[in-house]
Short mmCIF file of C-alpha atoms in Angstrom, two decimals:
data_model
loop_
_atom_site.label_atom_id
_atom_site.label_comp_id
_atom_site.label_asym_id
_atom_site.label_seq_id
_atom_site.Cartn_x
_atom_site.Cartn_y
_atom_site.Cartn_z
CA UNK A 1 0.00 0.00 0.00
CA UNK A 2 1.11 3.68 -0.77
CA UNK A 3 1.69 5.38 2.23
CA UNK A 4 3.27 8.35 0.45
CA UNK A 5 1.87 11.37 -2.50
CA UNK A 6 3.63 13.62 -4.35
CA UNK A 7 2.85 16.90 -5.78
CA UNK A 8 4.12 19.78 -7.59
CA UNK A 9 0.47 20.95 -7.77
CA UNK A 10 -0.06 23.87 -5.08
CA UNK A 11 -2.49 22.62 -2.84
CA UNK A 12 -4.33 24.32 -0.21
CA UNK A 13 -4.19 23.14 3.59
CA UNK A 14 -7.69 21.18 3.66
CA UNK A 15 -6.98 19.88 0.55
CA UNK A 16 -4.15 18.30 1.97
CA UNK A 17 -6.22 16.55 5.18
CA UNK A 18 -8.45 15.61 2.96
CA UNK A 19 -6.31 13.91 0.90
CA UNK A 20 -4.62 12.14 3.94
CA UNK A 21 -8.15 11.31 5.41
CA UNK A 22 -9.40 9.72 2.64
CA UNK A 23 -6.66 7.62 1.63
CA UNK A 24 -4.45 7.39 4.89
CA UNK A 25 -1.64 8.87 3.18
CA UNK A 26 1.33 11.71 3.56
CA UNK A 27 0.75 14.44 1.17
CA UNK A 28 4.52 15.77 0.52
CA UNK A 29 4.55 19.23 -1.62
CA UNK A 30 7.07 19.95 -4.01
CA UNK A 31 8.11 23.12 -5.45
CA UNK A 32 7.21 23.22 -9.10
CA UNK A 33 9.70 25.31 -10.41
CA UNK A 34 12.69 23.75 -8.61
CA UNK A 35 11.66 20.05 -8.50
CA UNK A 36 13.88 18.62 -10.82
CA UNK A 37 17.22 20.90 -9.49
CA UNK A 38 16.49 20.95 -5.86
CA UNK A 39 15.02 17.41 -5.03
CA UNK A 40 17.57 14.53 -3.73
CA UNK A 41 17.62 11.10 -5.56
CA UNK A 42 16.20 9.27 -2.50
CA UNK A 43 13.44 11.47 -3.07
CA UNK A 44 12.68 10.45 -6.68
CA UNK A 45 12.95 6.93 -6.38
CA UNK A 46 10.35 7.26 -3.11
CA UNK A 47 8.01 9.06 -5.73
CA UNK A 48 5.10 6.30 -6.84
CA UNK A 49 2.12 8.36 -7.35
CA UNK A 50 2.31 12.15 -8.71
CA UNK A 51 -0.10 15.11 -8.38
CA UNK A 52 1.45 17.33 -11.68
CA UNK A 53 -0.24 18.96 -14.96
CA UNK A 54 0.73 18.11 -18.36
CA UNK A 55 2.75 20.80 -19.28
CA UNK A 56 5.08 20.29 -15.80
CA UNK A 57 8.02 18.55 -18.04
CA UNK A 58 7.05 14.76 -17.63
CA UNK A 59 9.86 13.52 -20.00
CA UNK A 60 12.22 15.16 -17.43
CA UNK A 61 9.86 13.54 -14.38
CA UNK A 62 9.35 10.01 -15.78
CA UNK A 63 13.15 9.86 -16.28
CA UNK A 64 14.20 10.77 -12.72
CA UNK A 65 11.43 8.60 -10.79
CA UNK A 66 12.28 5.12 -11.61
CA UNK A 67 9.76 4.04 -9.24
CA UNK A 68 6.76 6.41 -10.67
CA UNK A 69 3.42 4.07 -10.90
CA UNK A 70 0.51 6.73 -11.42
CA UNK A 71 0.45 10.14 -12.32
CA UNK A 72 -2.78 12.26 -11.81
CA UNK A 73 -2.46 15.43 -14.40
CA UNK A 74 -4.69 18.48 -12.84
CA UNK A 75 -6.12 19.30 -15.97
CA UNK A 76 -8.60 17.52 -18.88
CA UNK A 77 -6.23 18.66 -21.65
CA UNK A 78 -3.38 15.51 -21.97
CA UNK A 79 -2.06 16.52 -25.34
CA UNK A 80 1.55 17.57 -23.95
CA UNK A 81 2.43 14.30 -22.37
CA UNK A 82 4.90 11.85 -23.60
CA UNK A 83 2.64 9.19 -24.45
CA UNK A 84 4.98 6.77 -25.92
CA UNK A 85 7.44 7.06 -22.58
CA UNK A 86 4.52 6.20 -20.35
CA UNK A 87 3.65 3.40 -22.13
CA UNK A 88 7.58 1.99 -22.14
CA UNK A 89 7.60 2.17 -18.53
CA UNK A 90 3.99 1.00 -17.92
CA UNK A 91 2.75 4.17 -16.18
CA UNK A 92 -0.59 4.60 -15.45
CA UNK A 93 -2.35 8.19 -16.26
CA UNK A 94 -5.76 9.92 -14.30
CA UNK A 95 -6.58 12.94 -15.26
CA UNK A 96 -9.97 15.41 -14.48
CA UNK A 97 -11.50 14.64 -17.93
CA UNK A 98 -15.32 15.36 -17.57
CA UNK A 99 -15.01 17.92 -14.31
CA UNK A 100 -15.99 20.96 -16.62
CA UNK A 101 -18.29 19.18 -19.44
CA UNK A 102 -21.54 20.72 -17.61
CA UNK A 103 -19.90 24.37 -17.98
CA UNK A 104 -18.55 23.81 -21.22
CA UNK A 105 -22.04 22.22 -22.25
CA UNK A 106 -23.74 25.26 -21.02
CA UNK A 107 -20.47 27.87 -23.00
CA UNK A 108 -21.67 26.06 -26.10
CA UNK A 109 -25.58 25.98 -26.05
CA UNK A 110 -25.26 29.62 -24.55
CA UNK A 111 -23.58 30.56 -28.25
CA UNK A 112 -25.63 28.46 -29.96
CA UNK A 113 -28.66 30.55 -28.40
CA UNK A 114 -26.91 34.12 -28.54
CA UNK A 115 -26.32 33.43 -32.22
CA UNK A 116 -29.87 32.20 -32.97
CA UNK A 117 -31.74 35.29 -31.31
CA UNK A 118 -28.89 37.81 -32.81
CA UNK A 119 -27.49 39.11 -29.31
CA UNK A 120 -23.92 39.27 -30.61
CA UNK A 121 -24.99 41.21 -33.33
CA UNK A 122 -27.22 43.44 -31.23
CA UNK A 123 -24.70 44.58 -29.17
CA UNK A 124 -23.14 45.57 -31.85
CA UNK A 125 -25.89 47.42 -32.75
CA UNK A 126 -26.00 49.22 -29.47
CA UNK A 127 -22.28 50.02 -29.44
CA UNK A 128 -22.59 51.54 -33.09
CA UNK A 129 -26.09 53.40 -31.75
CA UNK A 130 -27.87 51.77 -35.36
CA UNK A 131 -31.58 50.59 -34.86
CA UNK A 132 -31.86 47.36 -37.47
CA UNK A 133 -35.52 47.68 -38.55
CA UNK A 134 -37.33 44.69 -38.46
CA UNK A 135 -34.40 42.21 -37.49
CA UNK A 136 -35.65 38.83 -37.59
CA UNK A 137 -34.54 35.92 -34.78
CA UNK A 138 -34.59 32.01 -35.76
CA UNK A 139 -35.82 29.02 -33.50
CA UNK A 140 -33.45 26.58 -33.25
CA UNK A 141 -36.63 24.19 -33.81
CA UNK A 142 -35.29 21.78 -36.12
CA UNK A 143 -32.07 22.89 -37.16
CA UNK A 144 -29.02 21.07 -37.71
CA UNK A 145 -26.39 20.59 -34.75
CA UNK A 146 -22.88 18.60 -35.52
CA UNK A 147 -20.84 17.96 -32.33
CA UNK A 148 -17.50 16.52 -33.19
CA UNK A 149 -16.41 14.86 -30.09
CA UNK A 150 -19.41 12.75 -28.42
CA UNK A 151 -17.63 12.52 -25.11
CA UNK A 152 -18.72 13.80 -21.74
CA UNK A 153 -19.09 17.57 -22.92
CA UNK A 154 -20.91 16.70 -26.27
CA UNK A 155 -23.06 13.79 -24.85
CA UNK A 156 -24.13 16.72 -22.20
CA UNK A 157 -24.21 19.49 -25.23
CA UNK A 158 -27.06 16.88 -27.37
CA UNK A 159 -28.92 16.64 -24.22
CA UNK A 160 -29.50 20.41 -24.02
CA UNK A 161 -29.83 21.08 -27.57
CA UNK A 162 -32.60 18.11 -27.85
CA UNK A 163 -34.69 20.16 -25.71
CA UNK A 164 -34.61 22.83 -28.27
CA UNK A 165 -36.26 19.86 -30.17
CA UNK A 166 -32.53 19.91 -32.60
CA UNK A 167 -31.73 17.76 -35.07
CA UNK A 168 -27.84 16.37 -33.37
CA UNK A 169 -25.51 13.84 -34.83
CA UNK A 170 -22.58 12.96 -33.09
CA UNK A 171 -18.88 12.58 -34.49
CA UNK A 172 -16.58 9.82 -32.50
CA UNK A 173 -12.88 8.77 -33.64
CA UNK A 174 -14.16 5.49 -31.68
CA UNK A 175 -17.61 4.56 -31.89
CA UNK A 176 -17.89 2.39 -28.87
CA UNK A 177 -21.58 1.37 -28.86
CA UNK A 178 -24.90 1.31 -31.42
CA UNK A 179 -26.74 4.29 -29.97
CA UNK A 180 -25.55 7.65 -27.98
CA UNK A 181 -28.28 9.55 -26.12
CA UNK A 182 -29.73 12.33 -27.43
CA UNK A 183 -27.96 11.80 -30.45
CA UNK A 184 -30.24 10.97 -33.60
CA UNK A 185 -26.83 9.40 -34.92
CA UNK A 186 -23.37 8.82 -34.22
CA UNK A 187 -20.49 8.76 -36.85
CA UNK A 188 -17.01 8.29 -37.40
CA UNK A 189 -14.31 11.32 -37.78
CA UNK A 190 -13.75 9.87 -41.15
CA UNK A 191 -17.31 10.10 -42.02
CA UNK A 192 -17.90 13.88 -41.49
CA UNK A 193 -17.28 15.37 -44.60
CA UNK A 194 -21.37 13.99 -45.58
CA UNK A 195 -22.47 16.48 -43.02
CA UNK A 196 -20.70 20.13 -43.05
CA UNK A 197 -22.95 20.85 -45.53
CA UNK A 198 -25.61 19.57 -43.23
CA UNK A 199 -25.12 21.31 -39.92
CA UNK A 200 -26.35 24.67 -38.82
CA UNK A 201 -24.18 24.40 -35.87
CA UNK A 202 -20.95 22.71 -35.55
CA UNK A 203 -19.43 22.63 -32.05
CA UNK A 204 -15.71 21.01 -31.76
CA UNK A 205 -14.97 19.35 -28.52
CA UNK A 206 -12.68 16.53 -29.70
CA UNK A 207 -9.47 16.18 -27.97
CA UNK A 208 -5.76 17.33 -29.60
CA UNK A 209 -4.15 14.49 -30.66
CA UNK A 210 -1.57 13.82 -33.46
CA UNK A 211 -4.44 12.93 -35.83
CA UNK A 212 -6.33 15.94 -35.22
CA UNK A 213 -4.17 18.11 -35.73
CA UNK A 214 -5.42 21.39 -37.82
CA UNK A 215 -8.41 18.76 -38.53
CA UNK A 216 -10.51 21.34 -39.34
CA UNK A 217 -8.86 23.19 -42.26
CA UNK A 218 -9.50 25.38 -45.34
CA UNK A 219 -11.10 22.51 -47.49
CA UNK A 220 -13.18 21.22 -44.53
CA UNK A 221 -14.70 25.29 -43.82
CA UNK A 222 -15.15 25.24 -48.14
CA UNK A 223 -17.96 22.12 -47.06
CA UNK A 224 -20.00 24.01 -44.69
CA UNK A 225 -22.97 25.82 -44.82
CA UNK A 226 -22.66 29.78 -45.74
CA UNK A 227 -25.38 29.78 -42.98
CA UNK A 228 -22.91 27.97 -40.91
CA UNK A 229 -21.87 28.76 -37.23
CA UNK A 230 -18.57 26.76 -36.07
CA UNK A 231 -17.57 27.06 -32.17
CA UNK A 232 -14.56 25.71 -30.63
CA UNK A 233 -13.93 25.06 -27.09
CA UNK A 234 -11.26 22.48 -27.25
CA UNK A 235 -7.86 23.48 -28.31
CA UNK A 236 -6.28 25.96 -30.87
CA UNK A 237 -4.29 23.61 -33.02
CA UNK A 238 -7.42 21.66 -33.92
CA UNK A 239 -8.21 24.52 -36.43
CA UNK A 240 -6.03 26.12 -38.80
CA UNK A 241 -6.44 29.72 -37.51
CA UNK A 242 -5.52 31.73 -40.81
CA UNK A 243 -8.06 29.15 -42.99
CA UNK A 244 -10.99 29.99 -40.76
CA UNK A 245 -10.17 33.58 -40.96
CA UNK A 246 -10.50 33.45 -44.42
CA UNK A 247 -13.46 31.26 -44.33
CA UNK A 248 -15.20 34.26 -42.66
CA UNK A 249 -14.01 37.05 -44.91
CA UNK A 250 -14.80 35.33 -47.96
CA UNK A 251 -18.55 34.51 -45.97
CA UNK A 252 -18.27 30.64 -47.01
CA UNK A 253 -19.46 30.62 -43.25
CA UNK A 254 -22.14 32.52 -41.09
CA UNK A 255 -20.09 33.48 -38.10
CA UNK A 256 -17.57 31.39 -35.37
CA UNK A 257 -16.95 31.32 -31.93
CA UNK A 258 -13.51 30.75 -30.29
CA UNK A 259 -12.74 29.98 -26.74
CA UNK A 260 -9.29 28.50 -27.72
CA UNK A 261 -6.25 29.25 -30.25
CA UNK A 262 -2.97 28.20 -31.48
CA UNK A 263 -1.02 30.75 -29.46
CA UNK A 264 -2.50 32.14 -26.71
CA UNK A 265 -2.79 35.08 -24.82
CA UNK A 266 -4.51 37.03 -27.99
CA UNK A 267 -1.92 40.15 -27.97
CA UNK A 268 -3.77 43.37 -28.91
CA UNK A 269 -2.08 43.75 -32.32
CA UNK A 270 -3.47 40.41 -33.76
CA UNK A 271 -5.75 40.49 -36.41
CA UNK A 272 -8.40 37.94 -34.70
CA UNK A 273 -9.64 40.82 -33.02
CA UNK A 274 -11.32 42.74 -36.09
CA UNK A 275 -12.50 39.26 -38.38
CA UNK A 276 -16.07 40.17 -39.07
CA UNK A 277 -18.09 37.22 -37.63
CA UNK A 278 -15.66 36.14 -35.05
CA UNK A 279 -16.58 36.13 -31.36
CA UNK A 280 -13.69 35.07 -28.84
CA UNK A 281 -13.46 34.28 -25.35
CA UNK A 282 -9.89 34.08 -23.25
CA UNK A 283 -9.99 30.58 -22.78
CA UNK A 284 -12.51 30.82 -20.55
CA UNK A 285 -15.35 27.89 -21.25
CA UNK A 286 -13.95 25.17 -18.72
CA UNK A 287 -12.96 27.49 -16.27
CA UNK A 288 -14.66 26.38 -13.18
CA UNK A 289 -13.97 28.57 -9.81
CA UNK A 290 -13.64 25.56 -6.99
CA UNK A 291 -11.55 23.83 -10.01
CA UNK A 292 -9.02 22.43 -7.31
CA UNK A 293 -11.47 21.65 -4.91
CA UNK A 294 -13.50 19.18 -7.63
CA UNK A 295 -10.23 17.82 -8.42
CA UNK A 296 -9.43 16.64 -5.66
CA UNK A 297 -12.33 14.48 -5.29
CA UNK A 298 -11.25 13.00 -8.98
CA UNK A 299 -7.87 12.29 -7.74
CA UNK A 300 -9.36 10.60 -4.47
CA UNK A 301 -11.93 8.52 -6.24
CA UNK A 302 -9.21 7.34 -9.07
CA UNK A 303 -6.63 6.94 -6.28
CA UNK A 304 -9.04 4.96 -4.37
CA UNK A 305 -9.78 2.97 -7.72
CA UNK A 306 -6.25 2.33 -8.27
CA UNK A 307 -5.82 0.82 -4.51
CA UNK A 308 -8.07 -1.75 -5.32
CA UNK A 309 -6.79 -3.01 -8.14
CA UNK A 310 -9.38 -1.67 -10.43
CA UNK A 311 -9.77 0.84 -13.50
CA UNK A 312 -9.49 3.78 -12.67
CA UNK A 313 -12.46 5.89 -13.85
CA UNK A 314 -10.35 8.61 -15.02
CA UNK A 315 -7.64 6.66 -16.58
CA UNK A 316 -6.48 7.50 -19.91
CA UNK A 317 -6.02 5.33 -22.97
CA UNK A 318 -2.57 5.89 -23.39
CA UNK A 319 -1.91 4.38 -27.23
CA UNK A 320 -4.78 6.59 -27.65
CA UNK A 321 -3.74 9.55 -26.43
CA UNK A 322 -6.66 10.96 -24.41
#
């Protein structure tokens, strides 16, 4: 049994008893920024479970701890870890995948809505003091919703959309079973192309992996509707940036909504912030204010999991990368 947990995580006081409640363990803290430099090699080879993000050099980690068993990454976004080195030395991954699907759920059908009854492009209005005579608002009463990346966020995203009586399908690299909820169907990534034309909406929440990469690109904006809005709360480097700027100028689609980007902060020179049709958002659709304090409970639940010899519920498919 473990009797020991690392992190280079800040964590608060009570999230430390609770930790060491729950799972009768020491919680030791490590400075983030001097872990690798100032730790001793006893210390590293005591290190079996880890409290870290992605992003916190795990190459550099994995190497040092020869006796590292689980890692728990403080974040849903896995995209930066060295997935082929974890898998060499048969470390397991957790991460918080699913703690911000209701929020993000509620970012997207919050567009979807502002877009549909024109309140981006009324405050507009206001800010330019012009009265648009006899602006019309849509229902979203049987129009067309695409949400590539049926996970926890999308299956969560059909279920509030349905009640705005939507037609949703559902895009999945993996399609793991015959019928999704709230979905009227699911199809594969490969598959999509047969619906940009299709969808009213299309909402990306797929993860970042090396086969996404810039999946959505000039040619796949070229197949959607001019009527089209496209939202993206997932990551930047799933879209090529400069293609969907175009795609907007040249009106091939209706409008977009960005929450993420291939370099972020946005710095105030950058074009982004003038594209006609473009509404952005500083990376702001997951962020949840008691983030640490729900993550916690993932990492005690998984931990707990792990103890007992079972899957973890948070575990990542590591050849899969997410």
């Amino acid at each position: 049994m473990i009797n020991k947990i690392y992190s280079i995580e800040p964590l608060r006081q009570e999230h430390i008893e609770k930790i060491s409640n729950e799972i009768n363990v020491d919680v030791i803290l490590l400075n983030r920024d001097s872990f690798l430099n100032l730790v001793e090699e006893a210390t590293f080879l005591d290190i079996r479970i880890l409290i870290c993000r992605d992003r916190d050099n795990v190459a550099d980690i994995i190497e040092v701890c020869a006796n590292l068993e689980l890692i728990f990454i403080v974040s849903t976004g896995v995209e930066k870890l060295p997935f082929s080195q974890l898998m060499q030395r048969n470390i397991r991954v957790a991460n918080t995948g699913g703690i911000n699907a209701g929020i993000m759920s509620e970012y997207a059908m919050g567009y979807i809505l502002s877009q549909s009854v024109r309140v981006c492009e009324n405050l507009i209005n206001q800010t330019r003091h012009y009265w648009k005579k006899f602006q019309c608002v849509d229902s979203l009463s049987g129009k067309n919703l695409l949400i590539v990346g049926a996970g926890r966020t999308g299956l969560l995203l059909a279920e509030k959309a349905k009640a705005f009586r939507m037609n949703i399908v559902g895009v999945k690299k993996h399609i793991l079973q015959s019928s999704y909820l709230n979905f009227d169907r699911v199809i594969s990534l490969n598959s999509i192309d047969e619906y940009l034309s299709w969808a009213d909406y299309v909402v990306c929440t797929i993860p970042l992996t090396p086969d996404t990469e810039y999946f959505f690109d000039g040619e796949k904006f070229s197949k959607m509707s001019s009527k089209c809005c496209f939202i993206n709360i997932s990551r930047g480097k799933l879209i090529r940036q400069n293609d969907l700027i175009n795609a907007l100028r040249e009106k091939k689609i209706k409008s977009a909504i960005l929450d993420v980007y291939e370099a972020e902060p946005i710095l105030p020179e950058d074009e982004l912030w003038d594209v006609p049709n473009l509404y952005m958002s500083p990376h702001s659709s997951g962020r949840l204010e008691y983030f640490l304090d729900c993550a916690i409970d993932y990492f005690i639940s998984n931990v707990k999991a792990y103890n007992d010899g079972v899957r973890m519920p948070n575990e990542l498919d590591l050849k899969n990368g997410y």
